[in-house]
Amino acid sequence: MFRRSFDQIYDGVHTGRYSIDQLSKTEKAHLGSVVEIAIRREFDDVIEDGDRLDYKIGGVDVDCKFSIAYSWMIPPEADGQILLIVTANDPDCEFAVGLIRASGSNLTSSVNRDRKRQISKFGRGAIDWLWHGELLPPNVLLELEDDERERIFAGRSGQQRVNELFRIAQGRRVSRNVVATVAQQHDYMKRVRANGGARTALAADGIAIFVGDYRPQRRAAEALGLPVPLAGEFVSARLTPAEPDDPNVVELGGSAWRQWTPGDGEPKPLPPTKGNRAIDRDAQGHWPTLLTAIDPVG
């Protein structure tokens, strides 16, 4: 839900943005409203619209306060009420959600021009955290180095940029929204597929793309020792022909392949195939069980 909220405010497919730092002051302020609305929708089985505050939960009015910097501003109408304290940090891939009552020493004595107060140092220690330091789905563009992002966005076409994304971000979970941000085209998924997409272009360099929407491809990524993509995510990796005793192997075009390393020399193109298979070996080192997977190339 937090990942969707960030991606909604970035609107990467139209703007190419991927970071809080790229937002205007007004957009940053609006992010709180986006998160509050998303929470209301996500938990509509237990959250109703509040009478005076944002929500009503179990018959109790609750005010939702979001901040990206642990600096929640509490309005006077929330005095004495329960607060749902929410924070999410995209660069650190973390979020936290907690509860506190807006009363007494939990709030600072000073107010701003809107008569809003902050949670005090004492109050921060009194927050009852429901989740704290939990991981957000990654924003791979924030994980890359500056020069890597520059190389990706330097491409003149959406296809060139998507190709470079999967070439650079190998071994990382890449979301559809990141693909949309890089492609900046409404048909961005076409830039990943075969028949002219990234799979076709990168197969010549031995790079396969695994899709988290399909269980066999998740199994293949796991067999290779890669991060396993979730639904709506991709993981790319350069492969090389494997030896009989190599671990972490998949079958492509009737032969065994594993992750490429710099010591393997020049990359080799992937074989044309209608399916890839993760290989499970028995105690004797044979490969008796082949798990059919959808081809990462085509």
Short mmCIF file of N, CA, C and O in Angstrom, two decimals, residues 17 19 28-29 82 123:
data_model
loop_
_atom_site.label_atom_id
_atom_site.label_comp_id
_atom_site.label_asym_id
_atom_site.label_seq_id
_atom_site.Cartn_x
_atom_site.Cartn_y
_atom_site.Cartn_z
N ARG A 17 9.70 10.60 -12.72
CA ARG A 17 10.17 10.82 -11.35
C ARG A 17 10.13 9.52 -10.55
O ARG A 17 9.28 8.66 -10.78
N SER A 19 11.63 9.77 -6.94
CA SER A 19 12.17 10.13 -5.64
C SER A 19 11.36 11.25 -5.00
O SER A 19 10.84 12.14 -5.69
N LYS A 28 4.53 16.92 -1.86
CA LYS A 28 4.96 16.24 -0.64
C LYS A 28 3.86 16.30 0.42
O LYS A 28 3.60 15.32 1.12
N ALA A 29 3.22 17.46 0.54
CA ALA A 29 2.13 17.61 1.50
C ALA A 29 0.95 16.72 1.11
O ALA A 29 0.28 16.15 1.98
N ILE A 82 -7.19 9.39 19.96
CA ILE A 82 -6.20 8.39 19.54
C ILE A 82 -5.69 8.75 18.14
O ILE A 82 -6.48 9.08 17.25
N GLY A 123 6.58 11.55 24.16
CA GLY A 123 5.52 10.92 23.40
C GLY A 123 6.03 9.89 22.40
O GLY A 123 5.40 8.84 22.20
#
